[in-house]
Tab-separated table of N, CA and C in Angstrom:
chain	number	residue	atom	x	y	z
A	1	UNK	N	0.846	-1.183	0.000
A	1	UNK	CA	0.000	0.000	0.000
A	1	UNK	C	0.885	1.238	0.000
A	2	UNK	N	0.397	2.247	-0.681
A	2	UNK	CA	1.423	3.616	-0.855
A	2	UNK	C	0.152	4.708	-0.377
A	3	UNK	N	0.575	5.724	0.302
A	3	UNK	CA	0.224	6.784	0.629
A	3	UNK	C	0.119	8.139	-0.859
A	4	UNK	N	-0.905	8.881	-1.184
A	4	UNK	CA	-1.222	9.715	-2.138
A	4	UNK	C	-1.454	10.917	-1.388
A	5	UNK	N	-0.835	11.807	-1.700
A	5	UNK	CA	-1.201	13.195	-0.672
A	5	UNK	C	-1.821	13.890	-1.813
A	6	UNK	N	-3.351	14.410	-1.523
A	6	UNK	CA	-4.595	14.962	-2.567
A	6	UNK	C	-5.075	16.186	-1.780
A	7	UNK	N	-5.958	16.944	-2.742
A	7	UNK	CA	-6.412	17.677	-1.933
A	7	UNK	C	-8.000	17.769	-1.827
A	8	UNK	N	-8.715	17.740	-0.609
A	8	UNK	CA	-10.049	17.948	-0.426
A	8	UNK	C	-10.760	18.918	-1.331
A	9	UNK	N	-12.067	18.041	-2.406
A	9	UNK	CA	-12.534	18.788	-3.181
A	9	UNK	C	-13.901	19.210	-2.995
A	10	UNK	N	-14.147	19.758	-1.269
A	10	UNK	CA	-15.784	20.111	-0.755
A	10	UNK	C	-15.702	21.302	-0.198
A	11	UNK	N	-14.566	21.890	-0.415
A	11	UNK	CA	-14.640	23.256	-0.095
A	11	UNK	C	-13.312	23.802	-0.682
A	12	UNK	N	-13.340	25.495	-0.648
A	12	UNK	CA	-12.238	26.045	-1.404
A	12	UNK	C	-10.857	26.205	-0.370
A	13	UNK	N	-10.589	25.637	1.196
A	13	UNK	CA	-9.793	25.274	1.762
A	13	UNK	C	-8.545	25.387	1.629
A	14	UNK	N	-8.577	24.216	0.360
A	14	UNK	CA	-7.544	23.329	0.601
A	14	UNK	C	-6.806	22.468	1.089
A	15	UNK	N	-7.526	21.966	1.886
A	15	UNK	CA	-6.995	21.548	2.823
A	15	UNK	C	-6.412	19.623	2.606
A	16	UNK	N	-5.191	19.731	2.942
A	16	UNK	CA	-4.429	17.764	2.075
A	16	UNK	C	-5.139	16.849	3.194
A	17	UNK	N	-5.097	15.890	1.981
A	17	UNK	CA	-5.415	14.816	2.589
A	17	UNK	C	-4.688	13.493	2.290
A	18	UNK	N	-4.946	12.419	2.499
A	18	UNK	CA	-3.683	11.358	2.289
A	18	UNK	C	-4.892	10.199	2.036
A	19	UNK	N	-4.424	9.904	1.081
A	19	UNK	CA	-5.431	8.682	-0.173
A	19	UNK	C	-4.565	7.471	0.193
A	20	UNK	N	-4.940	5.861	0.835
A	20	UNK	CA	-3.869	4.955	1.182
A	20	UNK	C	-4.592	3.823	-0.680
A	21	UNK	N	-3.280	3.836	-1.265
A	21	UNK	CA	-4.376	2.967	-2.534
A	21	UNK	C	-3.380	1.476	-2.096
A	22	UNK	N	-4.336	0.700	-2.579
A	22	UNK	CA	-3.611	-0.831	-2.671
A	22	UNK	C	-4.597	-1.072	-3.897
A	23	UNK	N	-3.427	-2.058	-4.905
A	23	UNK	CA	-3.882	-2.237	-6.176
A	23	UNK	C	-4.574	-0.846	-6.859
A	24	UNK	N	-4.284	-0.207	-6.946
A	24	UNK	CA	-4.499	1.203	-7.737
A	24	UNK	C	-6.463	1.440	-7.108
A	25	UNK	N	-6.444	0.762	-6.098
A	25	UNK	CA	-8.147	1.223	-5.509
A	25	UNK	C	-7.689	1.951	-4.117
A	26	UNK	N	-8.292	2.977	-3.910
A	26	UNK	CA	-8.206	3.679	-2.327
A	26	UNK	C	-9.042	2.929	-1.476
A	27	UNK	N	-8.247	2.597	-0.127
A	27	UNK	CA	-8.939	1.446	0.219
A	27	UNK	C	-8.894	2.576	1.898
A	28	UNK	N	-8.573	3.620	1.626
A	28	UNK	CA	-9.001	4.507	3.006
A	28	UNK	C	-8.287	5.753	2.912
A	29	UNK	N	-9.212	6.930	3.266
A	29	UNK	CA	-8.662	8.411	3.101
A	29	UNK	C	-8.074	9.082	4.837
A	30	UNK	N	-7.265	9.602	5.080
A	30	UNK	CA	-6.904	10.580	6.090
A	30	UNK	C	-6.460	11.523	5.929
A	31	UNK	N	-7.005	12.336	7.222
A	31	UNK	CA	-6.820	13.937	6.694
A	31	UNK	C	-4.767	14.121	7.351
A	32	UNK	N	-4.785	14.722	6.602
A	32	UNK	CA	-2.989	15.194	6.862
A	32	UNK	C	-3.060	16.116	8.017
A	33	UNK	N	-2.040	15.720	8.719
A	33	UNK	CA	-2.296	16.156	10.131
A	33	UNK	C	-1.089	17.011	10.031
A	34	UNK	N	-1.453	18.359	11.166
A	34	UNK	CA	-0.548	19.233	10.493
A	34	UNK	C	-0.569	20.614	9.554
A	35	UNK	N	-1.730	19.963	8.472
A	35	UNK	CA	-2.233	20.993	7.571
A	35	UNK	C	-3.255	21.985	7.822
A	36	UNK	N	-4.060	21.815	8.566
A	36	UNK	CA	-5.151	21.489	8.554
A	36	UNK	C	-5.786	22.492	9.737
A	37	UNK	N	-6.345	23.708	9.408
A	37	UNK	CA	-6.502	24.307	10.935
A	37	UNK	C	-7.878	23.601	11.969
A	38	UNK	N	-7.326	23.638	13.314
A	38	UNK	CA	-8.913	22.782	14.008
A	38	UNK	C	-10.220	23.213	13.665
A	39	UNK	N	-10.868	22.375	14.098
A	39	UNK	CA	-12.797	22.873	13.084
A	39	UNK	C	-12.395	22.608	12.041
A	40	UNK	N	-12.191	22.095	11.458
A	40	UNK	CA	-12.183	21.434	9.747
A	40	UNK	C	-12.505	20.280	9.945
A	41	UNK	N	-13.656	19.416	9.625
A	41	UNK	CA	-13.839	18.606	9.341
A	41	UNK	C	-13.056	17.784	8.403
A	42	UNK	N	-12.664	18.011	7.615
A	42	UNK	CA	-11.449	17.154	6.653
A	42	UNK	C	-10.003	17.423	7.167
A	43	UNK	N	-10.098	17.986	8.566
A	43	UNK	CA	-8.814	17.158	9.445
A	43	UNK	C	-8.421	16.132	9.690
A	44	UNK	N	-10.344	15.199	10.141
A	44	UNK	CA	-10.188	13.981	10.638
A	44	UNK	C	-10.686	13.426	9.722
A	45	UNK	N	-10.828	13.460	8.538
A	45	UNK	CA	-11.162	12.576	7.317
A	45	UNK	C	-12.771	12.784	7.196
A	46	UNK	N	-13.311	13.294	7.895
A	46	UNK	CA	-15.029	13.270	8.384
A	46	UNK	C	-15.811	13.397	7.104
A	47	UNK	N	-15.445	14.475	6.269
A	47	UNK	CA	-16.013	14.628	5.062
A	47	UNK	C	-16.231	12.920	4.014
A	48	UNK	N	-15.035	12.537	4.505
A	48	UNK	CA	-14.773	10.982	3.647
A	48	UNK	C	-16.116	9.681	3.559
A	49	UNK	N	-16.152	10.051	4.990
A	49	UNK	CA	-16.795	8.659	4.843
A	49	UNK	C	-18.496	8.710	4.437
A	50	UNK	N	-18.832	9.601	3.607
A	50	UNK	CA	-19.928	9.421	2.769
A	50	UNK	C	-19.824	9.174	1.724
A	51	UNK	N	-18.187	8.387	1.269
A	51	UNK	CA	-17.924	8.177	-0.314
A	51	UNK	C	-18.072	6.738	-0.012
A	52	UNK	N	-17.724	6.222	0.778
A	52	UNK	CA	-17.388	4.773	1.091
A	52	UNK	C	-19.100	3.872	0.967
């Protein structure tokens, strides 16, 4: 599995996030820690898991 650093496309932010793919499928998103000011929901990946 390799790590993809992307950026959140639900607001104008910007804010990175980290795509984990195995076999070229994303098999789980996290928010990049670090980037990310608190109160952002796509800190903790939160936005994500309505794709899944």
């Amino acid at each position: 599995m390799k790590k993809v650093v992307t950026v959140c496309p639900y607001c104008a932010s910007g804010c990175k996030i980290n795509l984990v793919v195995d076999n070229r499928k994303i098999v789980r998103a996290e928010g990049s820690a670090g980037e990310n000011q608190p109160g952002y929901p796509v800190s903790e990946g939160l936005l994500w898991l309505g794709l899944h």
